[in-house]
PDB file of C-alpha atoms in Angstrom:
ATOM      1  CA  UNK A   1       0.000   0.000   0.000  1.00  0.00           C
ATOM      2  CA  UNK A   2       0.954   3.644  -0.894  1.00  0.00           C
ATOM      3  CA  UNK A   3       0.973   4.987   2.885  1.00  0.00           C
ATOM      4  CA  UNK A   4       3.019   2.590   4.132  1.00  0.00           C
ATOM      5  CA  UNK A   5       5.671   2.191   1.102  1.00  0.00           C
ATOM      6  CA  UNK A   6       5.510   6.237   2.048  1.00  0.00           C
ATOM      7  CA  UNK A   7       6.369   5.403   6.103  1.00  0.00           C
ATOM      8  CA  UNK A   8       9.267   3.532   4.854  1.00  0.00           C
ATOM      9  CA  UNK A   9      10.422   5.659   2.828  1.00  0.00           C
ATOM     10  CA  UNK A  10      10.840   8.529   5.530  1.00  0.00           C
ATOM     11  CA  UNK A  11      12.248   5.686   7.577  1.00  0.00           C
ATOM     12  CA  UNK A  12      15.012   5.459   5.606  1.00  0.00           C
ATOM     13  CA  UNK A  13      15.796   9.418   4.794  1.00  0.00           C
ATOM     14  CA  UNK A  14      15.346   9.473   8.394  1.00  0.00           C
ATOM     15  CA  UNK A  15      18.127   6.956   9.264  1.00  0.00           C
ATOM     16  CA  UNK A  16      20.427   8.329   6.183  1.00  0.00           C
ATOM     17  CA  UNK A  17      20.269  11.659   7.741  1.00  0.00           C
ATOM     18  CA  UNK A  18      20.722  10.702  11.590  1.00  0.00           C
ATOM     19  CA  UNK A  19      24.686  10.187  11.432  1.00  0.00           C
ATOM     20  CA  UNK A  20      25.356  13.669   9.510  1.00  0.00           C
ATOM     21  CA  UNK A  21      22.970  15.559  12.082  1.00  0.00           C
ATOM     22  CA  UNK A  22      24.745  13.428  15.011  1.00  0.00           C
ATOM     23  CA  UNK A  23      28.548  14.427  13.648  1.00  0.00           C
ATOM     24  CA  UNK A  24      27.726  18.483  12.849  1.00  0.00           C
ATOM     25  CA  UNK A  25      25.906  18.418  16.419  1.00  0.00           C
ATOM     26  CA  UNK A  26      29.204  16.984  18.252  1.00  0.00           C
ATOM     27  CA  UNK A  27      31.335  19.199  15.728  1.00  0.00           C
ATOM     28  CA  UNK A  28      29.534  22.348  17.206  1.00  0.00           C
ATOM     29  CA  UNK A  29      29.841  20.834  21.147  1.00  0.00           C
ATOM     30  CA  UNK A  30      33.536  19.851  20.924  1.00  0.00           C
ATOM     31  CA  UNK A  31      34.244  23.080  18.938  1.00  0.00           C
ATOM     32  CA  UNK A  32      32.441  25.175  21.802  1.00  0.00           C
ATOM     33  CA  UNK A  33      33.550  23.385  24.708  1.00  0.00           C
ATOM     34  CA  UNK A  34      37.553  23.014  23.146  1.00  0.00           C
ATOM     35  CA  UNK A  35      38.038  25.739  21.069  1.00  0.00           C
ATOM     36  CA  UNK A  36      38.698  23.078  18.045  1.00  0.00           C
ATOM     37  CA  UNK A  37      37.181  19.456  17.203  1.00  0.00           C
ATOM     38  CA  UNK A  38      39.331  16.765  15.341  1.00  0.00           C
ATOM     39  CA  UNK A  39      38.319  13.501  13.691  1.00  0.00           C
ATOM     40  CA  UNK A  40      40.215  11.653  17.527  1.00  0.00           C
ATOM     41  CA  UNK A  41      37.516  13.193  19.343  1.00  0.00           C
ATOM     42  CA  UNK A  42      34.708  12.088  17.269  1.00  0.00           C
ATOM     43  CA  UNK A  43      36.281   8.407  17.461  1.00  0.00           C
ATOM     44  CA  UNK A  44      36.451   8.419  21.661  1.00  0.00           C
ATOM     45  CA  UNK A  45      32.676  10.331  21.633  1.00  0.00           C
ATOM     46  CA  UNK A  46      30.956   8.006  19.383  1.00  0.00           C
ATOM     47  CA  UNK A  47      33.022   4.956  20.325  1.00  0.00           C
ATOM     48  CA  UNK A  48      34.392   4.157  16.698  1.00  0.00           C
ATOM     49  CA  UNK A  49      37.933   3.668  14.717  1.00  0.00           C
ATOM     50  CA  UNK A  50      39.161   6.624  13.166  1.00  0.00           C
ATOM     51  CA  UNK A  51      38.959   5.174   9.490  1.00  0.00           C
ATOM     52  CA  UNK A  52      35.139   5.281  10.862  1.00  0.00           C
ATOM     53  CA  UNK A  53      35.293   8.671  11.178  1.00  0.00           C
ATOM     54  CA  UNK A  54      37.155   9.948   8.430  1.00  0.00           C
ATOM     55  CA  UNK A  55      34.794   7.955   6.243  1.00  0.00           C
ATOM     56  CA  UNK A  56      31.878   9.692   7.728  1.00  0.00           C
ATOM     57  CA  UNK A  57      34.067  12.946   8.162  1.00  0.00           C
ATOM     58  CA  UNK A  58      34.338  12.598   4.255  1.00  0.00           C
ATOM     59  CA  UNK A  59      30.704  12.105   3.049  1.00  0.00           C
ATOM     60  CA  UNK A  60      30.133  15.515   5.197  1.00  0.00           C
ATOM     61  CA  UNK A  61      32.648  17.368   3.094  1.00  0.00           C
ATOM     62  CA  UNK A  62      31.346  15.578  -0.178  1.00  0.00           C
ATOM     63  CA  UNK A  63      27.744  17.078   1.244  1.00  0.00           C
ATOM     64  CA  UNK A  64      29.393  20.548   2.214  1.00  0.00           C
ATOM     65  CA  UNK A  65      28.346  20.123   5.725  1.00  0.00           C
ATOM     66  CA  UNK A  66      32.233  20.156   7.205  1.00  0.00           C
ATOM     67  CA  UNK A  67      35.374  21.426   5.865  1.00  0.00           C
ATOM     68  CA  UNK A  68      39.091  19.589   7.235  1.00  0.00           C
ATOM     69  CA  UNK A  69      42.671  20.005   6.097  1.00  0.00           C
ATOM     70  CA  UNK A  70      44.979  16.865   6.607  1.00  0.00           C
ATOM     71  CA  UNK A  71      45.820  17.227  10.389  1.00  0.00           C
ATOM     72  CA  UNK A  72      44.121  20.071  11.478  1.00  0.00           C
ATOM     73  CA  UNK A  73      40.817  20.506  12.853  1.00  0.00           C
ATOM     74  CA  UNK A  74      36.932  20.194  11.342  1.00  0.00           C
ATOM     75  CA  UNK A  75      35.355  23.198  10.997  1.00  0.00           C
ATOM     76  CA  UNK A  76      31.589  23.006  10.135  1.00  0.00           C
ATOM     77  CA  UNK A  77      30.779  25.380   6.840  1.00  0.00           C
ATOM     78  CA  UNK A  78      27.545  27.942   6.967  1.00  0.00           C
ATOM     79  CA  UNK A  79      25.435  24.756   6.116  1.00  0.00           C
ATOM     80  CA  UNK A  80      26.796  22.797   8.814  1.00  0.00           C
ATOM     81  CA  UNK A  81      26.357  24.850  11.578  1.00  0.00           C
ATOM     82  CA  UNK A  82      22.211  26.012  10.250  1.00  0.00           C
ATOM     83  CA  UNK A  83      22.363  21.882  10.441  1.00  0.00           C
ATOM     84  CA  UNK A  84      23.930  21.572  13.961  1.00  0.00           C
ATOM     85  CA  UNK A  85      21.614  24.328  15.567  1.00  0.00           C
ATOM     86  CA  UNK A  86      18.655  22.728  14.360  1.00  0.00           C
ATOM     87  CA  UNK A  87      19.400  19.122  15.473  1.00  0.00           C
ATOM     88  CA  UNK A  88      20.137  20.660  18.808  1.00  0.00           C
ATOM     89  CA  UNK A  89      16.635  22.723  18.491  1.00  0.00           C
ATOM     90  CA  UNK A  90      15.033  19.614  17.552  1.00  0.00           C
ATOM     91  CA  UNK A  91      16.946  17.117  20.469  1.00  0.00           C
ATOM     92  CA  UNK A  92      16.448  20.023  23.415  1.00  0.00           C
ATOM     93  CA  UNK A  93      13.011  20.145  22.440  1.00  0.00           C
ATOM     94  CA  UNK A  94      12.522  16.326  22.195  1.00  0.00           C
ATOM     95  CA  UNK A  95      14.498  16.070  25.357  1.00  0.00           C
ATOM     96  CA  UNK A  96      11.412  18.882  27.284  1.00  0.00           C
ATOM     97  CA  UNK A  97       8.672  17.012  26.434  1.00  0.00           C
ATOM     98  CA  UNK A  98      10.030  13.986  27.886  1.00  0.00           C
ATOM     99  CA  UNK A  99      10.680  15.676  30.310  1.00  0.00           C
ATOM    100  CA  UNK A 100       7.010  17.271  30.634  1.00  0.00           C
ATOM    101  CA  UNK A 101       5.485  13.595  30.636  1.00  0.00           C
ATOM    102  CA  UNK A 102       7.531  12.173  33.681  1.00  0.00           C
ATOM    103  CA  UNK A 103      10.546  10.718  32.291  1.00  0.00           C
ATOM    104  CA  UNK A 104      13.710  10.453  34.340  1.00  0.00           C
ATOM    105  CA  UNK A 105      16.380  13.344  32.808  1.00  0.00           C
ATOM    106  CA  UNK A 106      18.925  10.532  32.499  1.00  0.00           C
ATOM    107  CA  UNK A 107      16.416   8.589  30.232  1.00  0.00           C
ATOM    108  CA  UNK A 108      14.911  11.752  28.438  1.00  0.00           C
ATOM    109  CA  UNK A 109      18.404  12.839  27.276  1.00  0.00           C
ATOM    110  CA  UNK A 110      18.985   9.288  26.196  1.00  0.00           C
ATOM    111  CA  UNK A 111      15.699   8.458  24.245  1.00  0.00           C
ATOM    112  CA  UNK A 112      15.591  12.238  22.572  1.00  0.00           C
ATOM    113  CA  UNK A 113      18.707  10.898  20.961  1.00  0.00           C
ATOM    114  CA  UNK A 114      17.269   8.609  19.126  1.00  0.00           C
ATOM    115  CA  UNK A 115      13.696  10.241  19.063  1.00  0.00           C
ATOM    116  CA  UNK A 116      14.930  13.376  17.454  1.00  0.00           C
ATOM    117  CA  UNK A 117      15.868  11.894  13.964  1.00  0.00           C
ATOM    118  CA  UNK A 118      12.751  10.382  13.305  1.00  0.00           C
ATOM    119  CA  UNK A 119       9.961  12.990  14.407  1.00  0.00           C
ATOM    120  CA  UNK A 120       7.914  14.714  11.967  1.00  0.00           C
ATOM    121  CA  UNK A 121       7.302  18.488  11.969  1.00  0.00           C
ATOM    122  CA  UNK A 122       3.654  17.508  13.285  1.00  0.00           C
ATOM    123  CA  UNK A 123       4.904  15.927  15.795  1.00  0.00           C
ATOM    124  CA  UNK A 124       7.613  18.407  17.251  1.00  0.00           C
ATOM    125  CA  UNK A 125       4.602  21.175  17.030  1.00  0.00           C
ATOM    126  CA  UNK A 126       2.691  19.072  19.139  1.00  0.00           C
ATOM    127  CA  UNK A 127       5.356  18.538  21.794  1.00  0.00           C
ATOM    128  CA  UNK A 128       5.782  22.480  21.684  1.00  0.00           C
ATOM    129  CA  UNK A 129       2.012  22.613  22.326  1.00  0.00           C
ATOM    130  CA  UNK A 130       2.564  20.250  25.421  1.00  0.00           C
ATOM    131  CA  UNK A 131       5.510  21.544  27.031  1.00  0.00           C
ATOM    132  CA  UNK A 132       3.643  25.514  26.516  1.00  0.00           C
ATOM    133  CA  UNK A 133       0.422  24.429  28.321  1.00  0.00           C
ATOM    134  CA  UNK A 134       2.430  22.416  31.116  1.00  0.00           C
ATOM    135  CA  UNK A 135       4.629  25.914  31.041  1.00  0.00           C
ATOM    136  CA  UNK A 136       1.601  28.150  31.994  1.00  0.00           C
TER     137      UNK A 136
END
């Protein structure tokens, strides 16, 4: 059927798009908390090799999400930061309406990360809506 060929469809844009929203986000963090991010501390964050990361590293320049030089650090272009802020919109939000419902803080932080790749705009307005009225 056409509605659910549709569902997995957005599925899979969703999970195609989760790792490049992940790496700009912890670009932005390390850059912010360090002064400068390189590929080693993407490899101890996410818990991967560093040919891991400099393939992934690589598909973000190839998108123009991150620009490197051999050596130095990654610096996230004009696209890559719009990308960062609004993963880290999308996750703090995600992360408040957990939050708003009961959830523990430990587990809200750690279910928004997966939560916030794969909810609609519909859905995120609707959160808002919650976390407004419990707000008031």
């Amino acid at each position: 059927d056409k509605q659910r060929a549709k569902t997995f469809r957005r599925t899979r844009h969703d999970h195609a798009t989760e790792t490049a929203e992940d790496y700009v986000e912890a670009i932005a963090e390390i850059g912010e908390e360090q002064g400068k991010c390189r590929a080693a501390d993407l490899a101890r964050l996410f818990g991967v090799s560093h040919v891991t990361v400099a393939k992934i590293v690589a598909r973000l320049k190839s998108e123009g999400l991150v620009d490197s030089q051999p050596y130095g650090p990654l610096e996230l272009t004009a696209a890559g930061r719009k990308l960062a802020v609004a993963s880290r919109k999308r996750h703090d939000l995600v992360r408040q309406f957990l939050l708003a419902i009961g959830v523990s803080p430990q587990t809200a932080e750690t279910d928004a990360e997966g939560i916030e790749h794969h909810v609609s705009r519909e859905t995120l307005n609707c959160f808002q809506k919650i976390i407004d009225r419990d707000g008031e």
